[in-house]
Amino acid sequence: MPLSLYNTLGRKIETFTPVHEGKVGFYGCGPTVYNYAHIGNLRAYVTHDILVRTLRRFGYDVTHVMNVTDVGHLSGNDDTGDDKMLKSAEERGKSVLEVAAYYTEAFFKDTERLRIRRPDIVCKATEHIEDMITLIKRIEAAGFTYSAGGNLYFNIAKFPHYGELSGPKPDEQKTQARTEIDGNKRNQGDFVLWFTRSKFENQALTWDSPWGRGYPGWHIECSAMSMKYLGEQFDIHSGGIDHIQIHHTNEIAQSEAGTGKHPWVKYWVHNEFLVFDKEKMSKSAGSFITLQNLVEMGFDPLDYRYFLLGGHYRNQIKFSVDSLKGARNARKSLLSTLRLVGEKAKTAGPGGVSEDSVRAHVEAFDTALEDDLNTPRALSALWGLVKDCGVPPKAALEAAFGMDRVLGLDLEGCLHGAAASGGMDAAEVESFVAERAAAKAAKNFARADEIRNTLKERGVVLEDGPGGTVWRYG
Ligand code: AMP
Ligand code: ZN
């Protein structure tokens, strides 16, 4: 079965055929670095990671590009609201660039903890202003712009394919969402390519341009940077579903207007939202959970990764601490099962991945991924493999580690962590943890500390939280 992906452009599952055989150019919209990423944002990057790892498993030579937005993103996405970076800098009493540097580092710390591979190219908007200006000039020369009130706007009425990505009646939906009317716009769907005097007199970062000193609109950065690194037409572009209506729709319009080439991007892959109490988790609303919050609650970041893999990227996932605990238990039990397989492999004879008994599981795994990145089914294939006593343990271990190169659960590292702990298995650790809880309840703190130290020496870290003690191989 060939790899198929749901393409938002056309709204159907399509067989994936790259623009250039064997190669894939992939651009995933990156973070706006005015605050920590919340766990909903991180779902988007886990989705990108699974996509890239899957493409690589199937032999594609992938170039993954991601931007870092450090200028021009307004809270309304459609040129309405506050400038996110500016507002954050003012609130924190820092410069925009200081805020950007701090949250960019925090973002990569989170993605590393989630074992999200760093994109091949990470590009900052503020370092690509010249590329944006060059593209805007092309769009202007092609007749798609007008100036009003000091801004340069993209005129959507001139672009016949406008709104194809967002589906029927995009204007109606957009009008409902809009909170401010910009009197300079000929059509409220028009968007700013370059700001000079319109909204933020106190804009911290400005550049000279043919339209005056100012700064770029948000959408143009993704068009300019993706084309710089991936060429004028490339394979896959992705982001969360909230980007379909405005950001990606506008990216397509300006890119195709500038180059005259259609389609700009072949496949559009959008992840659904992680929701919290039926509402979407939102950074700008200020109410959000970070990965660090989960760690402080005693979870391993990989518990969260496992939790996300348990849902298909195109389905909404409801977040709750209970369901995350369920994922943690499942991951622990996967590791214990795998540890047993590892024990058996030490004494068992050989058995390669080509064995029929293994092949069925590997095929189930690959078919699940080929079917629009179905990670819940891929996880079940992994489970089927590790629980199948008919598979020679060495072959099972090898195949499981191979699957994990896509799932990214660091199975091998976790098992080695166990080995480094003097082979202490989960059951043994649990019994120490229970004994320590009893010692603490009996106010025998000396014994409780002794147990903590013993475990530490054997590579097991304990973390006490409101929900009790959790442990991990350190
Ligand atoms: P931002 O930093 O706000 O530009 O968002 C980064 C990425 O996270 C984008 O791809 C968004 O579409 C995505 N995103 C935002 N909120 C959520 C959510 N609650 N669940 C999943 N993805 C989200
Ligand atoms: Zn983007």
Short mmCIF file of C-alpha atoms and ligand atoms in Angstrom, two decimals:
data_model
loop_
_atom_site.label_atom_id
_atom_site.label_comp_id
_atom_site.label_asym_id
_atom_site.label_seq_id
_atom_site.Cartn_x
_atom_site.Cartn_y
_atom_site.Cartn_z
CA MET A 1 0.00 0.00 0.00
CA PRO A 2 1.42 3.42 -0.88
CA LEU A 3 1.61 6.23 1.65
CA SER A 4 -1.60 8.24 1.64
CA LEU A 5 -2.30 11.50 3.37
CA TYR A 6 -5.43 13.52 3.90
CA ASN A 7 -4.97 16.65 1.83
CA THR A 8 -6.89 19.63 3.16
CA LEU A 9 -6.61 21.03 -0.36
CA GLY A 10 -9.37 18.95 -1.95
CA ARG A 11 -10.41 17.45 1.41
CA LYS A 12 -9.69 13.84 0.60
CA ILE A 13 -7.15 11.11 1.21
CA GLU A 14 -4.60 11.06 -1.60
CA THR A 15 -1.68 8.84 -2.53
CA PHE A 16 1.50 10.71 -1.79
CA THR A 17 3.65 11.38 -4.87
CA PRO A 18 6.43 13.90 -4.35
CA VAL A 19 7.28 16.69 -6.78
CA HIS A 20 10.78 15.22 -7.25
CA GLU A 21 11.11 11.45 -7.00
CA GLY A 22 12.53 10.25 -3.71
CA LYS A 23 12.72 13.72 -2.19
CA VAL A 24 10.32 15.59 0.04
CA GLY A 25 10.28 19.28 0.85
CA PHE A 26 8.28 19.85 4.01
CA TYR A 27 7.49 23.13 5.74
CA GLY A 28 5.76 23.15 9.11
CA CYS A 29 4.66 26.45 10.61
CA GLY A 30 6.70 27.03 13.74
CA PRO A 31 6.06 28.78 17.03
CA THR A 32 5.43 32.44 17.70
CA VAL A 33 7.94 32.92 20.47
CA TYR A 34 6.18 35.31 22.82
CA ASN A 35 5.40 32.76 25.49
CA TYR A 36 5.97 29.10 26.34
CA ALA A 37 4.45 26.56 23.97
CA HIS A 38 1.38 24.97 25.55
CA ILE A 39 0.79 21.27 25.23
CA GLY A 40 -1.72 21.92 22.41
CA ASN A 41 0.99 23.64 20.35
CA LEU A 42 3.29 20.74 21.06
CA ARG A 43 0.74 18.40 19.52
CA ALA A 44 1.35 20.19 16.20
CA TYR A 45 5.10 19.53 16.43
CA VAL A 46 4.66 15.89 17.40
CA THR A 47 2.49 15.56 14.28
CA HIS A 48 5.23 17.12 12.11
CA ASP A 49 7.75 14.79 13.69
CA ILE A 50 5.69 11.67 13.02
CA LEU A 51 5.19 12.78 9.42
CA VAL A 52 8.92 13.33 8.87
CA ARG A 53 9.94 10.09 10.59
CA THR A 54 7.33 8.17 8.56
CA LEU A 55 8.55 9.66 5.29
CA ARG A 56 12.11 8.72 6.21
CA ARG A 57 11.06 5.18 7.14
CA PHE A 58 9.61 4.85 3.65
CA GLY A 59 12.89 5.94 2.11
CA TYR A 60 12.27 9.58 1.28
CA ASP A 61 15.04 12.11 1.53
CA VAL A 62 13.22 14.78 3.55
CA THR A 63 14.16 18.41 4.06
CA HIS A 64 12.18 19.74 6.99
CA VAL A 65 11.99 23.50 7.36
CA MET A 66 10.41 25.34 10.28
CA ASN A 67 10.13 29.05 10.92
CA VAL A 68 10.34 30.86 14.22
CA THR A 69 7.98 33.85 14.25
CA ASP A 70 9.59 36.73 16.08
CA VAL A 71 7.87 39.62 14.32
CA GLY A 72 4.53 40.55 12.78
CA HIS A 73 2.07 38.03 14.29
CA LEU A 74 -1.04 39.77 15.58
CA SER A 75 -3.39 38.07 17.99
CA GLY A 76 -6.25 38.10 15.46
CA ASN A 77 -4.25 36.37 12.67
CA ASP A 78 -6.11 38.64 10.21
CA ASP A 79 -4.31 41.91 11.04
CA THR A 80 -6.57 42.53 14.03
CA GLY A 81 -5.64 42.67 17.71
CA ASP A 82 -2.30 43.20 19.40
CA ASP A 83 1.17 42.42 18.19
CA LYS A 84 1.97 39.27 20.18
CA MET A 85 5.71 39.86 20.49
CA LEU A 86 5.38 43.54 21.35
CA LYS A 87 2.73 42.95 23.99
CA SER A 88 4.73 40.19 25.63
CA ALA A 89 7.90 42.34 25.68
CA GLU A 90 6.02 45.25 27.25
CA GLU A 91 4.45 43.01 29.89
CA ARG A 92 7.80 41.50 30.79
CA GLY A 93 9.83 44.69 30.62
CA LYS A 94 12.19 43.09 28.08
CA SER A 95 13.09 43.79 24.49
CA VAL A 96 11.31 41.86 21.74
CA LEU A 97 14.53 40.08 20.83
CA GLU A 98 15.17 39.07 24.45
CA VAL A 99 11.68 37.64 24.69
CA ALA A 100 12.14 35.82 21.39
CA ALA A 101 15.51 34.34 22.41
CA TYR A 102 14.18 33.14 25.76
CA TYR A 103 11.05 31.45 24.41
CA THR A 104 12.84 30.00 21.40
CA GLU A 105 15.21 28.21 23.74
CA ALA A 106 12.31 27.07 25.93
CA PHE A 107 10.54 25.75 22.83
CA PHE A 108 13.49 23.62 21.76
CA LYS A 109 13.93 22.34 25.28
CA ASP A 110 10.33 21.13 25.19
CA THR A 111 10.63 19.59 21.76
CA GLU A 112 13.83 17.79 22.76
CA ARG A 113 12.15 16.39 25.85
CA LEU A 114 9.39 15.11 23.59
CA ARG A 115 12.00 13.58 21.29
CA ILE A 116 10.83 15.72 18.40
CA ARG A 117 13.72 15.80 15.96
CA ARG A 118 15.00 19.27 15.23
CA PRO A 119 14.01 20.37 11.70
CA ASP A 120 16.85 20.43 9.16
CA ILE A 121 16.43 24.17 8.78
CA VAL A 122 15.08 26.49 11.46
CA CYS A 123 14.62 30.02 10.18
CA LYS A 124 13.79 33.18 12.08
CA ALA A 125 11.50 35.74 10.51
CA THR A 126 13.68 38.67 11.59
CA GLU A 127 16.65 37.18 9.71
CA HIS A 128 14.72 36.90 6.42
CA ILE A 129 13.29 40.36 5.92
CA GLU A 130 15.13 40.85 2.61
CA ASP A 131 13.61 37.62 1.25
CA MET A 132 10.17 38.86 2.24
CA ILE A 133 10.73 42.23 0.58
CA THR A 134 11.88 40.51 -2.62
CA LEU A 135 8.75 38.36 -2.68
CA ILE A 136 6.46 41.29 -1.94
CA LYS A 137 8.05 43.18 -4.87
CA ARG A 138 7.19 40.26 -7.15
CA ILE A 139 3.61 40.20 -5.89
CA GLU A 140 3.38 43.93 -6.44
CA ALA A 141 4.87 43.69 -9.94
CA ALA A 142 2.28 41.03 -10.78
CA GLY A 143 -0.51 43.49 -9.85
CA PHE A 144 -1.94 41.93 -6.70
CA THR A 145 -1.35 44.77 -4.22
CA TYR A 146 -2.55 48.24 -3.27
CA SER A 147 -1.37 50.80 -0.73
CA ALA A 148 -3.72 52.35 1.78
CA GLY A 149 -3.21 54.12 5.10
CA GLY A 150 0.51 53.46 4.99
CA ASN A 151 0.20 49.68 4.49
CA LEU A 152 0.70 47.51 1.48
CA TYR A 153 -2.24 45.10 1.11
CA PHE A 154 -2.81 41.94 -0.87
CA ASN A 155 -5.95 42.27 -2.97
CA ILE A 156 -7.73 38.91 -2.74
CA ALA A 157 -10.24 39.88 -5.46
CA LYS A 158 -7.38 39.63 -7.99
CA PHE A 159 -6.57 36.04 -7.08
CA PRO A 160 -9.02 33.58 -8.65
CA HIS A 161 -8.10 30.57 -6.48
CA TYR A 162 -8.54 32.49 -3.24
CA GLY A 163 -10.08 30.39 -0.48
CA GLU A 164 -9.75 26.98 -2.18
CA LEU A 165 -8.01 25.57 0.87
CA SER A 166 -10.58 26.72 3.36
CA GLY A 167 -13.52 25.37 1.39
CA PRO A 168 -16.91 26.90 0.71
CA LYS A 169 -17.92 30.33 1.98
CA PRO A 170 -14.64 31.32 3.57
CA ASP A 171 -15.63 34.99 3.58
CA GLU A 172 -18.78 34.36 5.54
CA GLN A 173 -16.89 32.38 8.17
CA LYS A 174 -14.16 34.95 8.35
CA THR A 175 -16.58 37.82 8.76
CA GLN A 176 -18.11 36.05 11.74
CA ALA A 177 -14.71 35.73 13.39
CA ARG A 178 -13.63 39.28 12.72
CA THR A 179 -13.68 41.74 15.58
CA GLU A 180 -12.17 44.86 13.99
CA ILE A 181 -12.88 46.52 10.67
CA ASP A 182 -9.88 47.96 8.84
CA GLY A 183 -11.16 50.92 6.80
CA ASN A 184 -8.11 50.77 4.53
CA LYS A 185 -9.05 47.36 3.17
CA ARG A 186 -11.05 47.16 -0.04
CA ASN A 187 -12.26 43.75 1.02
CA GLN A 188 -12.07 42.65 4.66
CA GLY A 189 -10.37 39.44 3.49
CA ASP A 190 -7.42 41.47 2.12
CA PHE A 191 -4.34 41.26 4.26
CA VAL A 192 -1.24 43.26 5.01
CA LEU A 193 2.02 42.40 3.28
CA TRP A 194 3.93 45.31 4.75
CA PHE A 195 2.97 47.62 7.64
CA THR A 196 4.35 51.12 7.91
CA ARG A 197 2.13 53.39 9.93
CA SER A 198 -1.08 51.58 10.53
CA LYS A 199 -1.25 49.89 13.91
CA PHE A 200 1.80 50.11 16.04
CA GLU A 201 3.58 53.42 16.17
CA ASN A 202 5.83 51.94 18.85
CA GLN A 203 6.81 48.85 16.86
CA ALA A 204 10.20 47.82 18.21
CA LEU A 205 11.62 46.27 15.06
CA THR A 206 11.38 48.06 11.73
CA TRP A 207 13.21 47.84 8.42
CA ASP A 208 13.56 50.03 5.34
CA SER A 209 11.56 48.90 2.35
CA PRO A 210 10.25 50.29 -0.96
CA TRP A 211 6.96 51.01 0.90
CA GLY A 212 8.58 52.90 3.74
CA ARG A 213 10.15 51.91 7.01
CA GLY A 214 8.06 49.26 8.66
CA TYR A 215 7.67 45.54 9.19
CA PRO A 216 6.17 42.56 7.40
CA GLY A 217 2.74 41.02 7.84
CA TRP A 218 2.75 37.61 9.44
CA HIS A 219 1.80 35.44 6.46
CA ILE A 220 4.55 36.60 4.12
CA GLU A 221 7.31 35.13 6.29
CA CYS A 222 6.17 31.57 5.71
CA SER A 223 5.89 32.04 1.95
CA ALA A 224 9.28 33.71 1.66
CA MET A 225 11.20 31.33 3.91
CA SER A 226 9.64 28.09 2.67
CA MET A 227 10.40 29.01 -0.95
CA LYS A 228 13.90 30.13 -0.11
CA TYR A 229 14.77 26.70 1.27
CA LEU A 230 12.45 24.36 -0.62
CA GLY A 231 11.95 25.98 -4.01
CA GLU A 232 8.91 27.67 -5.56
CA GLN A 233 6.82 24.49 -5.50
CA PHE A 234 7.19 21.87 -2.85
CA ASP A 235 5.49 18.87 -1.33
CA ILE A 236 3.98 19.30 2.11
CA HIS A 237 3.00 22.20 4.33
CA SER A 238 1.44 21.80 7.70
CA GLY A 239 0.14 23.41 10.86
CA GLY A 240 -2.86 23.24 13.16
CA ILE A 241 -6.39 23.46 11.74
CA ASP A 242 -6.72 27.04 12.97
CA HIS A 243 -4.31 28.05 10.21
CA ILE A 244 -6.50 26.84 7.35
CA GLN A 245 -8.92 29.74 7.12
CA ILE A 246 -6.56 32.66 7.15
CA HIS A 247 -2.85 32.02 7.48
CA HIS A 248 -2.47 29.19 4.99
CA THR A 249 -5.14 30.54 2.67
CA ASN A 250 -3.23 33.82 2.51
CA GLU A 251 0.12 32.09 2.16
CA ILE A 252 -1.16 30.27 -0.94
CA ALA A 253 -2.58 33.43 -2.47
CA GLN A 254 0.55 35.53 -2.09
CA SER A 255 2.96 32.72 -3.07
CA GLU A 256 1.11 31.82 -6.25
CA ALA A 257 0.53 35.47 -7.08
CA GLY A 258 4.26 36.13 -6.71
CA THR A 259 5.56 33.16 -8.70
CA GLY A 260 2.66 32.60 -11.10
CA LYS A 261 2.97 28.87 -10.36
CA HIS A 262 0.09 26.65 -9.27
CA PRO A 263 -0.10 24.69 -7.08
CA TRP A 264 2.43 26.18 -4.72
CA VAL A 265 2.22 23.24 -2.29
CA LYS A 266 0.90 19.79 -3.23
CA TYR A 267 -0.28 18.47 0.13
CA TRP A 268 -1.66 20.35 3.10
CA VAL A 269 -1.63 18.41 6.35
CA HIS A 270 -3.45 19.88 9.36
CA ASN A 271 -3.61 18.54 12.87
CA GLU A 272 -6.77 18.81 14.96
CA PHE A 273 -6.74 20.48 18.34
CA LEU A 274 -5.94 19.27 21.77
CA VAL A 275 -8.88 20.49 23.79
CA PHE A 276 -9.28 21.12 27.44
CA ASP A 277 -12.71 21.17 29.04
CA LYS A 278 -14.27 21.36 25.58
CA GLU A 279 -12.39 24.58 24.79
CA LYS A 280 -9.32 24.88 22.68
CA MET A 281 -6.20 25.50 24.68
CA SER A 282 -4.97 28.94 23.80
CA LYS A 283 -1.71 30.71 24.39
CA SER A 284 -3.10 34.19 24.03
CA ALA A 285 -5.97 33.52 26.47
CA GLY A 286 -3.23 32.93 29.04
CA SER A 287 -4.82 29.72 30.36
CA PHE A 288 -2.66 26.91 29.24
CA ILE A 289 -0.66 23.91 30.40
CA THR A 290 2.99 23.58 29.51
CA LEU A 291 5.12 20.47 29.28
CA GLN A 292 6.97 21.65 32.37
CA ASN A 293 3.64 21.69 34.25
CA LEU A 294 3.19 18.03 33.35
CA VAL A 295 6.72 17.20 34.50
CA GLU A 296 6.00 18.95 37.79
CA MET A 297 2.90 16.80 38.12
CA GLY A 298 5.17 13.77 37.91
CA PHE A 299 4.80 12.84 34.25
CA ASP A 300 7.62 11.98 31.92
CA PRO A 301 7.40 14.04 28.69
CA LEU A 302 7.25 10.71 26.85
CA ASP A 303 4.00 9.91 28.68
CA TYR A 304 2.56 12.91 26.86
CA ARG A 305 4.04 11.77 23.56
CA TYR A 306 2.51 8.32 24.08
CA PHE A 307 -0.81 9.98 24.95
CA LEU A 308 -0.77 11.94 21.68
CA LEU A 309 0.12 8.90 19.60
CA GLY A 310 -2.97 7.20 20.99
CA GLY A 311 -5.13 9.60 18.97
CA HIS A 312 -5.18 10.14 15.22
CA TYR A 313 -3.80 13.55 14.31
CA ARG A 314 -7.03 14.48 12.52
CA ASN A 315 -9.20 13.83 15.55
CA GLN A 316 -9.64 16.18 18.44
CA ILE A 317 -8.02 14.88 21.62
CA LYS A 318 -9.47 15.80 24.99
CA PHE A 319 -6.82 16.38 27.56
CA SER A 320 -7.30 15.26 31.14
CA VAL A 321 -4.87 14.27 33.85
CA ASP A 322 -6.66 10.93 34.16
CA SER A 323 -6.20 10.07 30.52
CA LEU A 324 -2.58 11.11 30.73
CA LYS A 325 -2.19 8.76 33.71
CA GLY A 326 -3.69 6.04 31.52
CA ALA A 327 -1.03 6.75 28.89
CA ARG A 328 1.68 6.67 31.54
CA ASN A 329 0.55 3.25 32.74
CA ALA A 330 0.36 1.94 29.20
CA ARG A 331 3.87 3.20 28.44
CA LYS A 332 5.21 1.67 31.64
CA SER A 333 3.64 -1.63 30.85
CA LEU A 334 4.98 -1.50 27.29
CA LEU A 335 8.46 -1.02 28.73
CA SER A 336 8.03 -3.87 31.22
CA THR A 337 6.81 -6.17 28.47
CA LEU A 338 9.71 -5.17 26.29
CA ARG A 339 12.11 -5.72 29.17
CA LEU A 340 10.89 -9.30 29.46
CA VAL A 341 11.42 -9.76 25.74
CA GLY A 342 14.93 -8.36 26.24
CA GLU A 343 15.61 -10.84 29.03
CA LYS A 344 14.51 -13.73 26.85
CA ALA A 345 16.58 -12.44 23.95
CA LYS A 346 19.75 -12.77 26.04
CA THR A 347 19.41 -16.54 26.10
CA ALA A 348 17.45 -17.21 22.92
CA GLY A 349 18.89 -18.12 19.54
CA PRO A 350 18.89 -15.74 16.57
CA GLY A 351 15.82 -14.74 14.62
CA GLY A 352 15.85 -11.98 12.05
CA VAL A 353 13.23 -9.39 11.18
CA SER A 354 12.60 -11.24 7.95
CA GLU A 355 10.90 -14.05 9.90
CA ASP A 356 7.28 -14.47 8.84
CA SER A 357 6.03 -14.10 12.39
CA VAL A 358 7.67 -10.68 12.69
CA ARG A 359 6.81 -9.59 9.19
CA ALA A 360 3.06 -9.64 9.85
CA HIS A 361 3.46 -7.17 12.72
CA VAL A 362 5.83 -4.92 10.81
CA GLU A 363 3.44 -4.89 7.88
CA ALA A 364 0.55 -3.99 10.17
CA PHE A 365 2.68 -1.17 11.54
CA ASP A 366 3.65 0.15 8.11
CA THR A 367 0.13 -0.15 6.76
CA ALA A 368 -1.15 1.88 9.70
CA LEU A 369 1.31 4.66 8.96
CA GLU A 370 0.62 4.51 5.24
CA ASP A 371 -3.02 4.99 6.07
CA ASP A 372 -2.77 8.73 6.78
CA LEU A 373 -0.34 8.33 9.70
CA ASN A 374 -2.61 6.21 11.84
CA THR A 375 -0.52 6.18 15.02
CA PRO A 376 -3.13 4.49 17.26
CA ARG A 377 -3.05 1.49 14.92
CA ALA A 378 0.74 1.66 14.65
CA LEU A 379 0.94 1.52 18.45
CA SER A 380 -1.32 -1.52 18.51
CA ALA A 381 0.93 -3.18 15.96
CA LEU A 382 3.87 -2.59 18.29
CA TRP A 383 1.88 -4.06 21.17
CA GLY A 384 0.89 -7.03 19.03
CA LEU A 385 4.56 -7.65 18.29
CA VAL A 386 5.89 -7.47 21.85
CA LYS A 387 3.12 -9.69 23.19
CA ASP A 388 3.42 -12.33 20.49
CA CYS A 389 5.23 -15.31 22.05
CA GLY A 390 5.54 -16.87 18.58
CA VAL A 391 8.10 -14.23 17.54
CA PRO A 392 11.74 -14.99 18.39
CA PRO A 393 12.66 -12.44 21.09
CA LYS A 394 15.73 -11.04 19.32
CA ALA A 395 13.70 -10.41 16.18
CA ALA A 396 10.90 -8.87 18.22
CA LEU A 397 13.30 -6.52 19.96
CA GLU A 398 14.95 -5.46 16.72
CA ALA A 399 11.60 -4.84 15.02
CA ALA A 400 10.26 -2.92 18.03
CA PHE A 401 13.27 -0.62 18.00
CA GLY A 402 12.76 -0.16 14.26
CA MET A 403 9.13 0.88 14.83
CA ASP A 404 10.26 3.22 17.54
CA ARG A 405 12.35 5.14 15.05
CA VAL A 406 8.96 6.50 13.94
CA LEU A 407 7.12 6.53 17.26
CA GLY A 408 10.00 8.22 19.05
CA LEU A 409 9.33 6.72 22.49
CA ASP A 410 13.00 6.06 23.13
CA LEU A 411 12.32 2.40 23.91
CA GLU A 412 15.96 1.45 23.54
CA GLY A 413 17.15 4.28 25.81
CA CYS A 414 14.54 3.41 28.43
CA LEU A 415 15.63 -0.24 28.41
CA HIS A 416 19.26 0.74 28.66
CA GLY A 417 18.28 3.02 31.53
CA ALA A 418 16.88 -0.08 33.21
CA ALA A 419 20.07 -1.98 32.50
CA ALA A 420 22.12 0.87 33.95
CA SER A 421 20.06 0.57 37.11
CA GLY A 422 21.58 -2.80 37.78
CA GLY A 423 18.79 -4.49 35.87
CA MET A 424 16.22 -3.22 38.37
CA ASP A 425 12.90 -3.86 36.76
CA ALA A 426 9.66 -1.95 37.14
CA ALA A 427 8.19 -4.37 39.70
CA GLU A 428 11.26 -4.07 41.90
CA VAL A 429 11.19 -0.27 41.71
CA GLU A 430 7.46 -0.25 42.51
CA SER A 431 8.02 -2.36 45.62
CA PHE A 432 10.71 0.06 46.84
CA VAL A 433 8.38 2.98 46.14
CA ALA A 434 5.61 1.30 48.15
CA GLU A 435 7.99 0.55 51.01
CA ARG A 436 9.16 4.16 51.02
CA ALA A 437 5.55 5.43 51.14
CA ALA A 438 4.92 3.15 54.14
CA ALA A 439 8.12 4.35 55.81
CA LYS A 440 7.08 7.97 55.32
CA ALA A 441 3.60 7.26 56.68
CA ALA A 442 5.25 5.73 59.76
CA LYS A 443 7.47 8.83 60.00
CA ASN A 444 10.52 6.65 59.42
CA PHE A 445 12.20 9.30 57.28
CA ALA A 446 15.64 7.75 57.60
CA ARG A 447 14.44 4.61 55.82
CA ALA A 448 12.54 6.70 53.26
CA ASP A 449 15.73 8.63 52.45
CA GLU A 450 17.75 5.45 52.35
CA ILE A 451 15.40 3.99 49.75
CA ARG A 452 15.56 7.17 47.68
CA ASN A 453 19.37 7.02 47.74
CA THR A 454 19.48 3.33 46.89
CA LEU A 455 17.24 3.90 43.90
CA LYS A 456 19.27 6.93 42.84
CA GLU A 457 22.46 4.90 42.87
CA ARG A 458 20.79 2.40 40.64
CA GLY A 459 19.65 5.02 38.16
CA VAL A 460 16.05 5.52 39.28
CA VAL A 461 14.81 9.01 40.02
CA LEU A 462 11.86 9.63 42.34
CA GLU A 463 9.64 12.67 42.16
CA ASP A 464 7.09 13.39 44.86
CA GLY A 465 4.02 15.25 43.71
CA PRO A 466 0.46 15.87 44.84
CA GLY A 467 -0.67 12.63 43.17
CA GLY A 468 1.98 10.53 44.97
CA THR A 469 5.47 9.46 44.00
CA VAL A 470 6.42 8.81 40.41
CA TRP A 471 9.66 7.35 39.21
CA ARG A 472 11.69 7.15 36.04
CA TYR A 473 14.99 5.82 34.90
CA GLY A 474 17.32 8.81 35.13
P1 AMP B 1 1.46 29.46 17.44
O1 AMP B 1 2.75 29.43 18.22
O2 AMP B 1 0.34 30.11 18.17
O3 AMP B 1 1.66 30.03 16.05
O4 AMP B 1 0.99 27.94 17.26
C1 AMP B 1 1.88 26.92 16.96
C2 AMP B 1 1.16 25.72 16.35
O5 AMP B 1 0.27 25.11 17.30
C3 AMP B 1 0.31 26.04 15.15
O6 AMP B 1 0.50 25.02 14.17
C4 AMP B 1 -1.11 26.00 15.67
O7 AMP B 1 -2.02 25.69 14.66
C5 AMP B 1 -0.99 24.87 16.68
N1 AMP B 1 -1.99 24.88 17.76
C6 AMP B 1 -2.41 25.93 18.49
N2 AMP B 1 -3.26 25.54 19.46
C7 AMP B 1 -3.39 24.19 19.36
C8 AMP B 1 -4.12 23.18 20.08
N3 AMP B 1 -4.88 23.49 21.13
N4 AMP B 1 -4.00 21.89 19.68
C9 AMP B 1 -3.21 21.56 18.63
N5 AMP B 1 -2.50 22.45 17.91
C10 AMP B 1 -2.57 23.76 18.26
ZN ZN B 2 3.11 29.76 8.75
#
